[in-house]
């Protein structure tokens, strides 16, 4: 729950602060489109590779991923509106630091919960993510804009410490290292029946954000 809450709240707030940063710097719309495109492309590509690599040593990989995300979030405090090549590099690396561990974060949640209780735990965790993200949004909003990414990096670092402590207290979790191919997964009918409504939900959820922003 700590891992999912910390990761999803961090991901949501990072994207929101990035959008706010671009607005404050008065970047051209075309440049913003390229930067966000690189950011989300980095998330997508790194998620595919992370899903294949992380199961080999999931807990250590997740800790390294969270550390990478902490560093990249703090580095965003140096983001400048007049250095386009550097900004391109930062957005690409931020995307990589975001997407690489997200699949394994959800897989870890599945590995550590009994299947008959997973829906209940998932609901509780999703409530915590919503409330936690809202609370974090208000806390970060109280900080000077130049330090907001640093505050978010502190949130991420706190997640590393707590996750590390609980892993050490509980001991090594035995998980399967076998990874199915994407073709085998997508050929399963139940996976398709899950993906279609989830994609529809995600599109609607993110498409309504700019509408709500203007209300």
mmCIF file of C-alpha atoms in Angstrom:
data_model
loop_
_atom_site.group_PDB
_atom_site.id
_atom_site.type_symbol
_atom_site.label_atom_id
_atom_site.label_comp_id
_atom_site.label_asym_id
_atom_site.label_seq_id
_atom_site.Cartn_x
_atom_site.Cartn_y
_atom_site.Cartn_z
ATOM 1 C CA UNK A 1 0.000 0.000 0.000
ATOM 2 C CA UNK A 2 2.885 2.377 0.839
ATOM 3 C CA UNK A 3 4.573 1.576 -2.467
ATOM 4 C CA UNK A 4 1.429 2.123 -4.583
ATOM 5 C CA UNK A 5 0.340 5.247 -2.680
ATOM 6 C CA UNK A 6 3.769 6.860 -2.869
ATOM 7 C CA UNK A 7 4.260 6.011 -6.549
ATOM 8 C CA UNK A 8 0.844 6.996 -7.908
ATOM 9 C CA UNK A 9 0.643 10.230 -5.888
ATOM 10 C CA UNK A 10 4.160 11.126 -7.050
ATOM 11 C CA UNK A 11 3.302 10.358 -10.687
ATOM 12 C CA UNK A 12 0.091 12.417 -10.587
ATOM 13 C CA UNK A 13 1.664 15.429 -8.871
ATOM 14 C CA UNK A 14 4.766 15.364 -11.097
ATOM 15 C CA UNK A 15 2.640 15.612 -14.239
ATOM 16 C CA UNK A 16 0.553 18.412 -12.704
ATOM 17 C CA UNK A 17 3.594 20.413 -11.555
ATOM 18 C CA UNK A 18 5.240 19.908 -14.942
ATOM 19 C CA UNK A 19 2.199 21.397 -16.643
ATOM 20 C CA UNK A 20 2.204 24.320 -14.190
ATOM 21 C CA UNK A 21 5.937 24.848 -14.758
ATOM 22 C CA UNK A 22 5.503 25.055 -18.530
ATOM 23 C CA UNK A 23 2.730 27.611 -18.039
ATOM 24 C CA UNK A 24 4.829 29.782 -15.693
ATOM 25 C CA UNK A 25 7.775 29.748 -18.108
ATOM 26 C CA UNK A 26 5.503 30.811 -21.014
ATOM 27 C CA UNK A 27 6.874 28.101 -23.265
ATOM 28 C CA UNK A 28 5.500 27.952 -26.836
ATOM 29 C CA UNK A 29 2.666 25.455 -27.354
ATOM 30 C CA UNK A 30 4.714 23.479 -29.876
ATOM 31 C CA UNK A 31 7.586 23.136 -27.416
ATOM 32 C CA UNK A 32 5.220 22.065 -24.629
ATOM 33 C CA UNK A 33 3.730 19.413 -26.921
ATOM 34 C CA UNK A 34 7.182 18.019 -27.702
ATOM 35 C CA UNK A 35 8.242 17.992 -24.037
ATOM 36 C CA UNK A 36 5.067 16.275 -22.858
ATOM 37 C CA UNK A 37 5.297 13.888 -25.806
ATOM 38 C CA UNK A 38 8.810 12.873 -24.768
ATOM 39 C CA UNK A 39 7.703 12.544 -21.154
ATOM 40 C CA UNK A 40 4.812 10.178 -21.913
ATOM 41 C CA UNK A 41 6.767 8.311 -24.597
ATOM 42 C CA UNK A 42 9.497 7.726 -22.001
ATOM 43 C CA UNK A 43 6.881 6.379 -19.582
ATOM 44 C CA UNK A 44 5.433 4.001 -22.192
ATOM 45 C CA UNK A 45 8.754 2.655 -23.484
ATOM 46 C CA UNK A 46 10.347 2.266 -20.056
ATOM 47 C CA UNK A 47 7.208 0.536 -18.712
ATOM 48 C CA UNK A 48 7.546 -2.143 -21.401
ATOM 49 C CA UNK A 49 11.201 -2.804 -20.594
ATOM 50 C CA UNK A 50 10.702 -2.486 -16.837
ATOM 51 C CA UNK A 51 7.983 -5.147 -16.903
ATOM 52 C CA UNK A 52 10.516 -7.560 -18.404
ATOM 53 C CA UNK A 53 13.562 -6.652 -16.300
ATOM 54 C CA UNK A 54 12.210 -5.911 -12.813
ATOM 55 C CA UNK A 55 10.783 -9.371 -11.951
ATOM 56 C CA UNK A 56 14.339 -10.768 -11.834
ATOM 57 C CA UNK A 57 14.998 -8.814 -8.623
ATOM 58 C CA UNK A 58 11.785 -6.975 -7.934
ATOM 59 C CA UNK A 59 12.404 -5.417 -4.513
ATOM 60 C CA UNK A 60 15.927 -4.169 -5.270
ATOM 61 C CA UNK A 61 14.767 -2.939 -8.679
ATOM 62 C CA UNK A 62 11.859 -1.033 -7.132
ATOM 63 C CA UNK A 63 14.160 0.642 -4.602
ATOM 64 C CA UNK A 64 16.573 1.668 -7.381
ATOM 65 C CA UNK A 65 13.660 2.946 -9.471
ATOM 66 C CA UNK A 66 12.336 5.048 -6.604
ATOM 67 C CA UNK A 67 15.812 6.506 -6.030
ATOM 68 C CA UNK A 68 16.078 7.370 -9.739
ATOM 69 C CA UNK A 69 12.687 9.095 -9.562
ATOM 70 C CA UNK A 70 13.722 11.031 -6.450
ATOM 71 C CA UNK A 71 16.845 12.359 -8.174
ATOM 72 C CA UNK A 72 15.024 13.296 -11.396
ATOM 73 C CA UNK A 73 12.239 15.074 -9.480
ATOM 74 C CA UNK A 74 14.774 17.148 -7.546
ATOM 75 C CA UNK A 75 16.669 17.957 -10.755
ATOM 76 C CA UNK A 76 13.476 19.458 -12.227
ATOM 77 C CA UNK A 77 13.949 22.360 -9.810
ATOM 78 C CA UNK A 78 16.719 23.485 -12.210
ATOM 79 C CA UNK A 79 14.398 23.422 -15.250
ATOM 80 C CA UNK A 80 14.955 26.536 -17.420
ATOM 81 C CA UNK A 81 12.729 28.005 -20.121
ATOM 82 C CA UNK A 82 15.663 29.117 -22.295
ATOM 83 C CA UNK A 83 17.503 25.797 -22.585
ATOM 84 C CA UNK A 84 15.439 23.640 -24.930
ATOM 85 C CA UNK A 85 17.967 20.771 -25.448
ATOM 86 C CA UNK A 86 18.436 20.391 -21.693
ATOM 87 C CA UNK A 87 14.673 20.490 -21.133
ATOM 88 C CA UNK A 88 14.194 17.770 -23.757
ATOM 89 C CA UNK A 89 16.747 15.593 -21.968
ATOM 90 C CA UNK A 90 15.148 16.210 -18.554
ATOM 91 C CA UNK A 91 11.622 15.348 -19.761
ATOM 92 C CA UNK A 92 12.842 12.181 -21.465
ATOM 93 C CA UNK A 93 14.731 11.029 -18.361
ATOM 94 C CA UNK A 94 11.785 11.927 -16.133
ATOM 95 C CA UNK A 95 9.557 9.741 -18.295
ATOM 96 C CA UNK A 96 12.030 6.866 -17.972
ATOM 97 C CA UNK A 97 12.196 7.330 -14.197
ATOM 98 C CA UNK A 98 8.393 7.257 -14.013
ATOM 99 C CA UNK A 99 7.317 4.366 -16.199
ATOM 100 C CA UNK A 100 10.051 1.826 -15.540
ATOM 101 C CA UNK A 101 8.725 0.586 -12.200
ATOM 102 C CA UNK A 102 4.975 1.196 -12.472
ATOM 103 C CA UNK A 103 4.111 -2.292 -13.830
ATOM 104 C CA UNK A 104 6.182 -3.984 -11.125
ATOM 105 C CA UNK A 105 4.608 -1.748 -8.478
ATOM 106 C CA UNK A 106 1.193 -3.144 -9.367
ATOM 107 C CA UNK A 107 2.609 -6.665 -9.719
ATOM 108 C CA UNK A 108 4.174 -6.378 -6.263
ATOM 109 C CA UNK A 109 0.795 -5.374 -4.872
ATOM 110 C CA UNK A 110 -0.668 -8.519 -6.411
ATOM 111 C CA UNK A 111 2.153 -10.730 -5.131
ATOM 112 C CA UNK A 112 1.738 -9.526 -1.540
ATOM 113 C CA UNK A 113 -2.049 -9.891 -1.301
ATOM 114 C CA UNK A 114 -4.225 -12.997 -1.216
ATOM 115 C CA UNK A 115 -6.400 -13.215 -4.323
ATOM 116 C CA UNK A 116 -9.654 -13.411 -2.337
ATOM 117 C CA UNK A 117 -8.821 -10.143 -0.540
ATOM 118 C CA UNK A 118 -7.229 -8.299 -3.462
ATOM 119 C CA UNK A 119 -10.375 -6.375 -4.408
ATOM 120 C CA UNK A 120 -10.848 -5.128 -0.852
ATOM 121 C CA UNK A 121 -7.193 -4.162 -0.464
ATOM 122 C CA UNK A 122 -7.261 -2.546 -3.883
ATOM 123 C CA UNK A 123 -10.276 -0.439 -2.934
ATOM 124 C CA UNK A 124 -8.683 0.675 0.330
ATOM 125 C CA UNK A 125 -5.450 1.508 -1.471
ATOM 126 C CA UNK A 126 -7.275 3.460 -4.200
ATOM 127 C CA UNK A 127 -9.065 5.533 -1.525
ATOM 128 C CA UNK A 128 -5.716 6.180 0.146
ATOM 129 C CA UNK A 129 -4.208 7.229 -3.189
ATOM 130 C CA UNK A 130 -7.044 9.715 -3.794
ATOM 131 C CA UNK A 131 -6.913 11.240 -0.315
ATOM 132 C CA UNK A 132 -3.115 11.141 -0.187
ATOM 133 C CA UNK A 133 -2.748 12.819 -3.582
ATOM 134 C CA UNK A 134 -5.169 15.567 -2.579
ATOM 135 C CA UNK A 135 -3.364 16.149 0.734
ATOM 136 C CA UNK A 136 0.024 16.168 -0.986
ATOM 137 C CA UNK A 137 -1.305 18.626 -3.565
ATOM 138 C CA UNK A 138 -2.258 21.105 -0.836
ATOM 139 C CA UNK A 139 1.027 20.634 1.051
ATOM 140 C CA UNK A 140 3.140 21.139 -2.081
ATOM 141 C CA UNK A 141 0.976 24.154 -2.944
ATOM 142 C CA UNK A 142 2.095 25.855 0.278
ATOM 143 C CA UNK A 143 5.741 25.686 -0.831
ATOM 144 C CA UNK A 144 7.417 28.282 -3.037
ATOM 145 C CA UNK A 145 7.087 27.247 -6.731
ATOM 146 C CA UNK A 146 10.869 27.003 -7.082
ATOM 147 C CA UNK A 147 10.933 24.371 -4.307
ATOM 148 C CA UNK A 148 7.832 22.351 -5.214
ATOM 149 C CA UNK A 149 9.775 19.683 -7.081
ATOM 150 C CA UNK A 150 12.179 19.417 -4.141
ATOM 151 C CA UNK A 151 9.203 18.861 -1.825
ATOM 152 C CA UNK A 152 7.940 16.166 -4.189
ATOM 153 C CA UNK A 153 11.396 14.568 -4.180
ATOM 154 C CA UNK A 154 11.234 14.460 -0.366
ATOM 155 C CA UNK A 155 7.872 12.655 -0.642
ATOM 156 C CA UNK A 156 9.449 10.120 -2.985
ATOM 157 C CA UNK A 157 12.461 9.665 -0.715
ATOM 158 C CA UNK A 158 10.133 9.076 2.247
ATOM 159 C CA UNK A 159 8.520 6.268 0.255
ATOM 160 C CA UNK A 160 11.948 4.689 -0.316
ATOM 161 C CA UNK A 161 12.739 4.713 3.405
ATOM 162 C CA UNK A 162 9.375 3.274 4.457
ATOM 163 C CA UNK A 163 9.390 0.618 1.727
ATOM 164 C CA UNK A 164 12.955 -0.401 2.642
ATOM 165 C CA UNK A 165 12.072 -0.655 6.350
ATOM 166 C CA UNK A 166 9.004 -2.830 5.737
ATOM 167 C CA UNK A 167 10.880 -5.075 3.305
ATOM 168 C CA UNK A 168 13.590 -5.636 5.930
ATOM 169 C CA UNK A 169 11.034 -6.253 8.696
ATOM 170 C CA UNK A 170 9.048 -8.738 6.625
ATOM 171 C CA UNK A 171 11.963 -10.477 4.964
ATOM 172 C CA UNK A 172 12.516 -11.506 1.358
ATOM 173 C CA UNK A 173 9.301 -12.244 -0.504
ATOM 174 C CA UNK A 174 9.321 -15.306 -2.731
ATOM 175 C CA UNK A 175 7.977 -14.329 -6.133
ATOM 176 C CA UNK A 176 7.896 -15.984 -9.510
ATOM 177 C CA UNK A 177 10.597 -14.760 -11.886
ATOM 178 C CA UNK A 178 8.889 -16.097 -14.998
ATOM 179 C CA UNK A 179 7.755 -13.418 -17.450
ATOM 180 C CA UNK A 180 5.172 -14.134 -20.151
ATOM 181 C CA UNK A 181 5.550 -12.622 -23.594
ATOM 182 C CA UNK A 182 3.317 -9.700 -24.528
ATOM 183 C CA UNK A 183 1.837 -11.721 -27.383
ATOM 184 C CA UNK A 184 0.728 -14.523 -25.057
ATOM 185 C CA UNK A 185 -0.780 -12.031 -22.630
ATOM 186 C CA UNK A 186 -2.706 -10.050 -25.265
ATOM 187 C CA UNK A 187 -4.048 -13.256 -26.846
ATOM 188 C CA UNK A 188 -5.939 -14.060 -23.637
ATOM 189 C CA UNK A 189 -9.605 -13.133 -23.839
ATOM 190 C CA UNK A 190 -9.926 -12.214 -20.150
ATOM 191 C CA UNK A 191 -7.013 -9.765 -20.461
ATOM 192 C CA UNK A 192 -8.682 -8.084 -23.437
ATOM 193 C CA UNK A 193 -11.975 -7.839 -21.539
ATOM 194 C CA UNK A 194 -10.078 -6.142 -18.706
ATOM 195 C CA UNK A 195 -7.984 -3.814 -20.880
ATOM 196 C CA UNK A 196 -10.807 -2.336 -22.977
ATOM 197 C CA UNK A 197 -12.859 -0.848 -20.111
ATOM 198 C CA UNK A 198 -9.666 0.175 -18.278
ATOM 199 C CA UNK A 199 -8.394 2.064 -21.340
ATOM 200 C CA UNK A 200 -11.804 3.737 -21.736
ATOM 201 C CA UNK A 201 -11.762 4.762 -18.072
ATOM 202 C CA UNK A 202 -8.204 6.109 -18.310
ATOM 203 C CA UNK A 203 -8.929 8.140 -21.444
ATOM 204 C CA UNK A 204 -12.035 9.705 -19.917
ATOM 205 C CA UNK A 205 -10.268 10.323 -16.606
ATOM 206 C CA UNK A 206 -7.368 12.221 -18.201
ATOM 207 C CA UNK A 207 -9.429 13.896 -20.942
ATOM 208 C CA UNK A 208 -11.644 15.556 -18.354
ATOM 209 C CA UNK A 209 -8.699 17.161 -16.541
ATOM 210 C CA UNK A 210 -8.336 20.190 -18.888
ATOM 211 C CA UNK A 211 -12.127 20.633 -18.793
ATOM 212 C CA UNK A 212 -12.180 20.703 -14.991
ATOM 213 C CA UNK A 213 -9.181 23.041 -15.010
ATOM 214 C CA UNK A 214 -11.135 25.692 -16.886
ATOM 215 C CA UNK A 215 -14.277 25.440 -14.742
#
